Amino acid sequence: MSPESLASQIADGQAPVVLDVRSKKEFDEGHVPGAIHLPFWRVGSQWHTLAPLRENPVVVYCGHGPRAYIAGAALKRRGFTKVSCLEGHMTKWKQLGLPVVLTLMALISGASLVAQGLSPAGKAPQPDVRMVDVEGEGAKYWPVWRGPSGQGIVTGAGYPDTWSATETVAWKKPVGGRGNSSPIVWGDRIFLTTAYDGGRRVSMLAFRRSDGAQLWETFAPEGEAGWVHQKNGHASATPVTDGKLVYASFGNRGLVAFDVNGKLAWHREVGQIDNYHGPAGSPLLYKDRVILFQDHRQGAFVAAFDARTGKQVWKTARTANVGWGTPVAVRVGNHDEIVVSSQYAVTAYDPDTGKELWRCDGNSFEVIPTPVVGHGLVFASSGRVGPTLAIRPGGKGDVTRTHVAWMSPKGSPFVPSPLVYGDYLYTVNDMASIVTCFEAATGKVMWQGRLGVAQREGFSASPVGVDGRVFFTNDQGETFVLRAGPTFELLRTNRIGEMTLASPALVDGRWYIRTDRSLFAIGK
C-alpha cells in the first residue's frame, strides 16, 4: 500500500490494521497515526495478541523494509491472509511529510538531553571474531567440508581456473553407488561416502590422491535407510577427519568412525531421524569432539561425542523440526561458540556443556546453508530466497533486537552456503541463478549478476574463493569463474559435463570434484 493511500484511509476513518514493528524508541520518536506497536522480534511469540484481527487487512512497516518482511512472513505463517507492507516504510512516510505521532516520553527525554548537552555513550569495543579453523598438519589438506577455513577460502596460488571434461584433468575415476557428500583430503588419501540399493547399504571410500586408485571401501553397520528427497540421497553428509579416524554421519544409522585403512573404529546410534527430506548435515570436528545437530520431528538435538570412543559428551534438545545445515565453531574474543543456523533462528551453544548461549530469530522455515564468519559478524542465510542475517556473536539470551548488524530480506540461497572473501560476502539465489555481492561489513549491495540460465534449485555446491577469484558450480557441472571484488566480472565458464552437487576440495594446486558418477582431479 502506498503512503498516500494509507494516509487517505486514516483520514477517512477506514484504515486497515497498521503494525509498526520497529523498536520502542523508534516508535516513540514518531509513528503512523493509529499504529499498533509490536517489535518484529516478538511477532513470533506474541502474534496471538493480534489473533482477533486475523481476517482484517494488515499493513506492516519498519524503517525501510527488512524487519517488516520478517514480521509479515511470521503473520502469514500463522493464518493472517491479508498482510502487505507499506511502500517505502517510515522513511518514505516522513519524506512525504505525512503526519506522525510522537509519544510524550520521547518528547520529554529529547528535550532533557538537549538541555543537559548529553550524547549517547560510545560503543564498547567489539571482540575479535573468527571461524575456528583447522590447525596443525590438517591445515595443509582439506579435512572437513569447505576446507581448513571451514568456509571455502583457499590460501596459496597455482590452482587452475580453466577446465573441461578433458582439459586440465590429471585423472578421473568412477565412483560407485550414489552420494552427494563432498570429498575430503588428508595426506595422499581422499575420502567420501556413497550409498547403494536405495540406502540399504552405505559406505566410506578411500582413493589415492596421486593417481585416483581406489584403496578401500568399508560399509557402515546395517540399519533402517529411511525416506529421503530424491535430490538428497542417503550419503549427503560430508565426512571429517583428524588424520587418525574418519567420521561420518549416516542419518538413521548414526555416527560411524573408520581408521584411515578402512577398519571400523566405533559406531554411535543417534535414533531415528524423522526429517521430511531426510538428514544431510555434516558433522563438525571441534578439538577432541564430533559435534552434530539433527533437526527433525521426533527429538531434535545438538550433541557432542568423544572423537576417540564415540561416547556422548553432552546432548541438548532443540525445538526445530527441519534443518540440514552443519554447525560451525566461532571464536569470540577469549571463548568459542558452536553456532547452528536452522529453522527460524540462529543459535549458539557452549562447546563444553551444550548450554544455549544466545539465539537470534529471523531465519525462514527451511534452512540448508551453513554460516560463514568475517568482519566481526556471523552471516546466516536461509531459503527459499529468504533473508541473510549479519549477526554479532557473543551475546546472551535473545539477541534479535540487539545483535543484528544488517539484514538482506530476500534472495538468499536455498542450498549453497555463502562465501566471505576479502571485504565482500557472496551469495547465490539458486531459485533464479543470481549471484549477489554485498559489502560484508555494512550489507551494501555492490552488484548482482546472472550465472547461466535461470533455474529453480539449480545450485547445490557451495562457492570457493581462491587466488582473487570466486567459483560457483551449478548442478549441471558448470563452474562460473568471477573476479572477486566490487564489480561483476564473469571471466569464464567451465563445463565438466556431469551433474555436480558436491562442493570441491582444493589441495596443492589441484581441485578434487565429485560428480554424480566420477571423481575428478583438476590440475597438474
PDB file of C-alpha atoms in Angstrom, residues 342-502:
ATOM      1  CA  SER A 342      18.327 -23.687  11.271  1.00  0.00           C
ATOM      2  CA  GLN A 343      14.565 -23.271  11.300  1.00  0.00           C
ATOM      3  CA  TYR A 344      13.547 -19.709  12.261  1.00  0.00           C
ATOM      4  CA  ALA A 345      16.697 -18.965  14.310  1.00  0.00           C
ATOM      5  CA  VAL A 346      20.467 -18.923  14.646  1.00  0.00           C
ATOM      6  CA  THR A 347      21.588 -20.354  17.993  1.00  0.00           C
ATOM      7  CA  ALA A 348      24.949 -20.519  19.771  1.00  0.00           C
ATOM      8  CA  TYR A 349      25.994 -23.171  22.301  1.00  0.00           C
ATOM      9  CA  ASP A 350      28.808 -23.636  24.793  1.00  0.00           C
ATOM     10  CA  PRO A 351      31.103 -26.279  23.225  1.00  0.00           C
ATOM     11  CA  ASP A 352      31.973 -27.734  26.639  1.00  0.00           C
ATOM     12  CA  THR A 353      28.461 -28.156  28.048  1.00  0.00           C
ATOM     13  CA  GLY A 354      25.946 -27.710  25.242  1.00  0.00           C
ATOM     14  CA  LYS A 355      24.257 -24.855  27.115  1.00  0.00           C
ATOM     15  CA  GLU A 356      22.479 -22.355  24.873  1.00  0.00           C
ATOM     16  CA  LEU A 357      24.332 -19.020  24.907  1.00  0.00           C
ATOM     17  CA  TRP A 358      22.283 -16.849  22.600  1.00  0.00           C
ATOM     18  CA  ARG A 359      19.555 -17.002  19.979  1.00  0.00           C
ATOM     19  CA  CYS A 360      18.713 -14.710  17.077  1.00  0.00           C
ATOM     20  CA  ASP A 361      15.364 -15.056  15.322  1.00  0.00           C
ATOM     21  CA  GLY A 362      14.830 -14.172  11.681  1.00  0.00           C
ATOM     22  CA  ASN A 363      15.595 -17.296   9.628  1.00  0.00           C
ATOM     23  CA  SER A 364      12.959 -18.783   7.363  1.00  0.00           C
ATOM     24  CA  PHE A 365      11.344 -22.217   7.746  1.00  0.00           C
ATOM     25  CA  GLU A 366      13.765 -24.315   5.654  1.00  0.00           C
ATOM     26  CA  VAL A 367      17.479 -23.800   6.272  1.00  0.00           C
ATOM     27  CA  ILE A 368      20.294 -25.634   4.487  1.00  0.00           C
ATOM     28  CA  PRO A 369      23.177 -23.094   4.203  1.00  0.00           C
ATOM     29  CA  THR A 370      25.892 -23.177   6.843  1.00  0.00           C
ATOM     30  CA  PRO A 371      27.006 -19.864   8.432  1.00  0.00           C
ATOM     31  CA  VAL A 372      30.228 -18.090   7.497  1.00  0.00           C
ATOM     32  CA  VAL A 373      32.265 -15.623   9.529  1.00  0.00           C
ATOM     33  CA  GLY A 374      34.096 -12.388   8.815  1.00  0.00           C
ATOM     34  CA  HIS A 375      34.367  -8.700   9.741  1.00  0.00           C
ATOM     35  CA  GLY A 376      33.219  -9.422  13.288  1.00  0.00           C
ATOM     36  CA  LEU A 377      29.979 -10.981  12.069  1.00  0.00           C
ATOM     37  CA  VAL A 378      28.314 -14.358  11.576  1.00  0.00           C
ATOM     38  CA  PHE A 379      26.417 -14.464   8.277  1.00  0.00           C
ATOM     39  CA  ALA A 380      23.453 -16.844   8.131  1.00  0.00           C
ATOM     40  CA  SER A 381      21.309 -17.360   5.022  1.00  0.00           C
ATOM     41  CA  SER A 382      18.010 -19.212   4.783  1.00  0.00           C
ATOM     42  CA  GLY A 383      15.686 -20.179   1.948  1.00  0.00           C
ATOM     43  CA  ARG A 384      13.830 -20.392  -0.075  1.00  0.00           C
ATOM     44  CA  VAL A 385      15.077 -16.967  -1.165  1.00  0.00           C
ATOM     45  CA  GLY A 386      14.682 -15.890   2.445  1.00  0.00           C
ATOM     46  CA  PRO A 387      16.791 -13.453   4.464  1.00  0.00           C
ATOM     47  CA  THR A 388      20.515 -13.251   5.153  1.00  0.00           C
ATOM     48  CA  LEU A 389      21.353 -12.086   8.684  1.00  0.00           C
ATOM     49  CA  ALA A 390      24.605 -10.460   9.765  1.00  0.00           C
ATOM     50  CA  ILE A 391      24.878 -11.152  13.500  1.00  0.00           C
ATOM     51  CA  ARG A 392      27.406 -10.004  16.075  1.00  0.00           C
ATOM     52  CA  PRO A 393      28.131 -13.136  18.149  1.00  0.00           C
ATOM     53  CA  GLY A 394      28.979 -13.149  21.826  1.00  0.00           C
ATOM     54  CA  GLY A 395      25.641 -12.089  23.258  1.00  0.00           C
ATOM     55  CA  LYS A 396      23.408 -13.676  25.884  1.00  0.00           C
ATOM     56  CA  GLY A 397      19.809 -14.787  25.590  1.00  0.00           C
ATOM     57  CA  ASP A 398      17.594 -13.378  22.839  1.00  0.00           C
ATOM     58  CA  VAL A 399      19.837 -11.068  20.779  1.00  0.00           C
ATOM     59  CA  THR A 400      17.409 -10.487  17.897  1.00  0.00           C
ATOM     60  CA  ARG A 401      16.905  -6.893  18.908  1.00  0.00           C
ATOM     61  CA  THR A 402      20.486  -6.048  19.813  1.00  0.00           C
ATOM     62  CA  HIS A 403      22.957  -8.002  17.677  1.00  0.00           C
ATOM     63  CA  VAL A 404      21.713  -7.917  14.072  1.00  0.00           C
ATOM     64  CA  ALA A 405      24.144  -5.580  12.305  1.00  0.00           C
ATOM     65  CA  TRP A 406      22.308  -5.760   8.995  1.00  0.00           C
ATOM     66  CA  MET A 407      19.908  -7.951   7.077  1.00  0.00           C
ATOM     67  CA  SER A 408      19.042  -8.620   3.459  1.00  0.00           C
ATOM     68  CA  PRO A 409      15.334  -9.550   3.478  1.00  0.00           C
ATOM     69  CA  LYS A 410      15.176 -11.881   0.481  1.00  0.00           C
ATOM     70  CA  GLY A 411      17.084 -13.543  -2.344  1.00  0.00           C
ATOM     71  CA  SER A 412      19.241 -15.793  -0.158  1.00  0.00           C
ATOM     72  CA  PRO A 413      20.379 -19.263  -1.234  1.00  0.00           C
ATOM     73  CA  PHE A 414      18.227 -22.296  -0.519  1.00  0.00           C
ATOM     74  CA  VAL A 415      21.034 -24.899  -0.654  1.00  0.00           C
ATOM     75  CA  PRO A 416      24.536 -23.379  -1.179  1.00  0.00           C
ATOM     76  CA  SER A 417      26.261 -21.630   1.699  1.00  0.00           C
ATOM     77  CA  PRO A 418      27.569 -18.051   1.415  1.00  0.00           C
ATOM     78  CA  LEU A 419      31.212 -17.071   0.957  1.00  0.00           C
ATOM     79  CA  VAL A 420      33.088 -14.274   2.744  1.00  0.00           C
ATOM     80  CA  TYR A 421      36.144 -13.466   0.652  1.00  0.00           C
ATOM     81  CA  GLY A 422      38.066 -10.301   1.365  1.00  0.00           C
ATOM     82  CA  ASP A 423      35.742  -7.383   2.018  1.00  0.00           C
ATOM     83  CA  TYR A 424      32.742  -8.981   0.391  1.00  0.00           C
ATOM     84  CA  LEU A 425      30.002 -11.531   1.045  1.00  0.00           C
ATOM     85  CA  TYR A 426      28.844 -13.571  -1.942  1.00  0.00           C
ATOM     86  CA  THR A 427      25.558 -15.486  -2.143  1.00  0.00           C
ATOM     87  CA  VAL A 428      23.759 -17.222  -4.997  1.00  0.00           C
ATOM     88  CA  ASN A 429      19.982 -17.280  -5.225  1.00  0.00           C
ATOM     89  CA  ASP A 430      19.646 -20.850  -6.503  1.00  0.00           C
ATOM     90  CA  MET A 431      15.957 -20.335  -7.307  1.00  0.00           C
ATOM     91  CA  ALA A 432      16.926 -17.848 -10.052  1.00  0.00           C
ATOM     92  CA  SER A 433      20.700 -18.347 -10.659  1.00  0.00           C
ATOM     93  CA  ILE A 434      21.518 -14.815  -9.476  1.00  0.00           C
ATOM     94  CA  VAL A 435      24.684 -14.068  -7.525  1.00  0.00           C
ATOM     95  CA  THR A 436      24.817 -11.074  -5.176  1.00  0.00           C
ATOM     96  CA  CYS A 437      27.888  -9.356  -3.787  1.00  0.00           C
ATOM     97  CA  PHE A 438      27.486  -7.431  -0.523  1.00  0.00           C
ATOM     98  CA  GLU A 439      29.916  -5.236   1.317  1.00  0.00           C
ATOM     99  CA  ALA A 440      30.286  -7.630   4.229  1.00  0.00           C
ATOM    100  CA  ALA A 441      30.612  -5.053   6.989  1.00  0.00           C
ATOM    101  CA  THR A 442      27.573  -2.979   6.015  1.00  0.00           C
ATOM    102  CA  GLY A 443      25.291  -5.112   3.829  1.00  0.00           C
ATOM    103  CA  LYS A 444      25.505  -2.653   0.934  1.00  0.00           C
ATOM    104  CA  VAL A 445      24.726  -4.432  -2.333  1.00  0.00           C
ATOM    105  CA  MET A 446      27.695  -3.978  -4.650  1.00  0.00           C
ATOM    106  CA  TRP A 447      26.318  -5.875  -7.641  1.00  0.00           C
ATOM    107  CA  GLN A 448      24.135  -8.704  -8.882  1.00  0.00           C
ATOM    108  CA  GLY A 449      24.562 -10.913 -11.925  1.00  0.00           C
ATOM    109  CA  ARG A 450      23.019 -13.971 -13.504  1.00  0.00           C
ATOM    110  CA  LEU A 451      25.023 -17.186 -13.772  1.00  0.00           C
ATOM    111  CA  GLY A 452      23.944 -19.074 -16.863  1.00  0.00           C
ATOM    112  CA  VAL A 453      20.284 -19.902 -17.433  1.00  0.00           C
ATOM    113  CA  ALA A 454      17.797 -19.156 -14.661  1.00  0.00           C
ATOM    114  CA  GLN A 455      16.876 -22.403 -12.929  1.00  0.00           C
ATOM    115  CA  ARG A 456      14.833 -23.350  -9.893  1.00  0.00           C
ATOM    116  CA  GLU A 457      17.083 -25.088  -7.332  1.00  0.00           C
ATOM    117  CA  GLY A 458      19.911 -25.072  -9.868  1.00  0.00           C
ATOM    118  CA  PHE A 459      22.886 -24.801  -7.468  1.00  0.00           C
ATOM    119  CA  SER A 460      23.869 -27.155  -4.633  1.00  0.00           C
ATOM    120  CA  ALA A 461      27.665 -26.900  -4.299  1.00  0.00           C
ATOM    121  CA  SER A 462      28.956 -24.089  -2.099  1.00  0.00           C
ATOM    122  CA  PRO A 463      31.274 -21.458  -3.602  1.00  0.00           C
ATOM    123  CA  VAL A 464      35.043 -21.243  -3.256  1.00  0.00           C
ATOM    124  CA  GLY A 465      37.343 -18.215  -3.111  1.00  0.00           C
ATOM    125  CA  VAL A 466      40.914 -18.690  -4.335  1.00  0.00           C
ATOM    126  CA  ASP A 467      43.616 -16.574  -5.976  1.00  0.00           C
ATOM    127  CA  GLY A 468      41.410 -13.482  -6.328  1.00  0.00           C
ATOM    128  CA  ARG A 469      38.557 -15.380  -7.938  1.00  0.00           C
ATOM    129  CA  VAL A 470      35.210 -16.720  -6.791  1.00  0.00           C
ATOM    130  CA  PHE A 471      33.887 -20.023  -8.193  1.00  0.00           C
ATOM    131  CA  PHE A 472      30.218 -21.066  -8.310  1.00  0.00           C
ATOM    132  CA  THR A 473      29.262 -24.510  -9.666  1.00  0.00           C
ATOM    133  CA  ASN A 474      25.708 -25.369 -10.671  1.00  0.00           C
ATOM    134  CA  ASP A 475      24.065 -28.781 -10.677  1.00  0.00           C
ATOM    135  CA  GLN A 476      24.831 -29.285 -14.381  1.00  0.00           C
ATOM    136  CA  GLY A 477      28.560 -29.143 -13.672  1.00  0.00           C
ATOM    137  CA  GLU A 478      29.076 -25.608 -14.985  1.00  0.00           C
ATOM    138  CA  THR A 479      31.577 -23.613 -12.917  1.00  0.00           C
ATOM    139  CA  PHE A 480      31.309 -19.828 -13.250  1.00  0.00           C
ATOM    140  CA  VAL A 481      34.582 -18.035 -12.589  1.00  0.00           C
ATOM    141  CA  LEU A 482      34.173 -14.470 -11.292  1.00  0.00           C
ATOM    142  CA  ARG A 483      36.763 -11.886 -10.432  1.00  0.00           C
ATOM    143  CA  ALA A 484      36.466 -11.131  -6.725  1.00  0.00           C
ATOM    144  CA  GLY A 485      35.700  -7.522  -5.988  1.00  0.00           C
ATOM    145  CA  PRO A 486      33.156  -4.689  -6.073  1.00  0.00           C
ATOM    146  CA  THR A 487      32.152  -5.100  -9.746  1.00  0.00           C
ATOM    147  CA  PHE A 488      30.586  -8.046 -11.568  1.00  0.00           C
ATOM    148  CA  GLU A 489      33.034  -9.653 -13.989  1.00  0.00           C
ATOM    149  CA  LEU A 490      32.425 -13.157 -15.310  1.00  0.00           C
ATOM    150  CA  LEU A 491      35.784 -14.409 -16.560  1.00  0.00           C
ATOM    151  CA  ARG A 492      34.777 -17.799 -17.970  1.00  0.00           C
ATOM    152  CA  THR A 493      32.519 -20.805 -17.602  1.00  0.00           C
ATOM    153  CA  ASN A 494      33.990 -24.302 -17.210  1.00  0.00           C
ATOM    154  CA  ARG A 495      31.885 -27.355 -18.107  1.00  0.00           C
ATOM    155  CA  ILE A 496      32.797 -30.730 -16.669  1.00  0.00           C
ATOM    156  CA  GLY A 497      29.928 -32.490 -18.382  1.00  0.00           C
ATOM    157  CA  GLU A 498      28.451 -34.318 -15.376  1.00  0.00           C
ATOM    158  CA  MET A 499      25.925 -33.486 -12.662  1.00  0.00           C
ATOM    159  CA  THR A 500      27.716 -31.876  -9.708  1.00  0.00           C
ATOM    160  CA  LEU A 501      26.040 -31.376  -6.336  1.00  0.00           C
ATOM    161  CA  ALA A 502      29.068 -31.816  -4.052  1.00  0.00           C
TER     162      ALA A 502
END
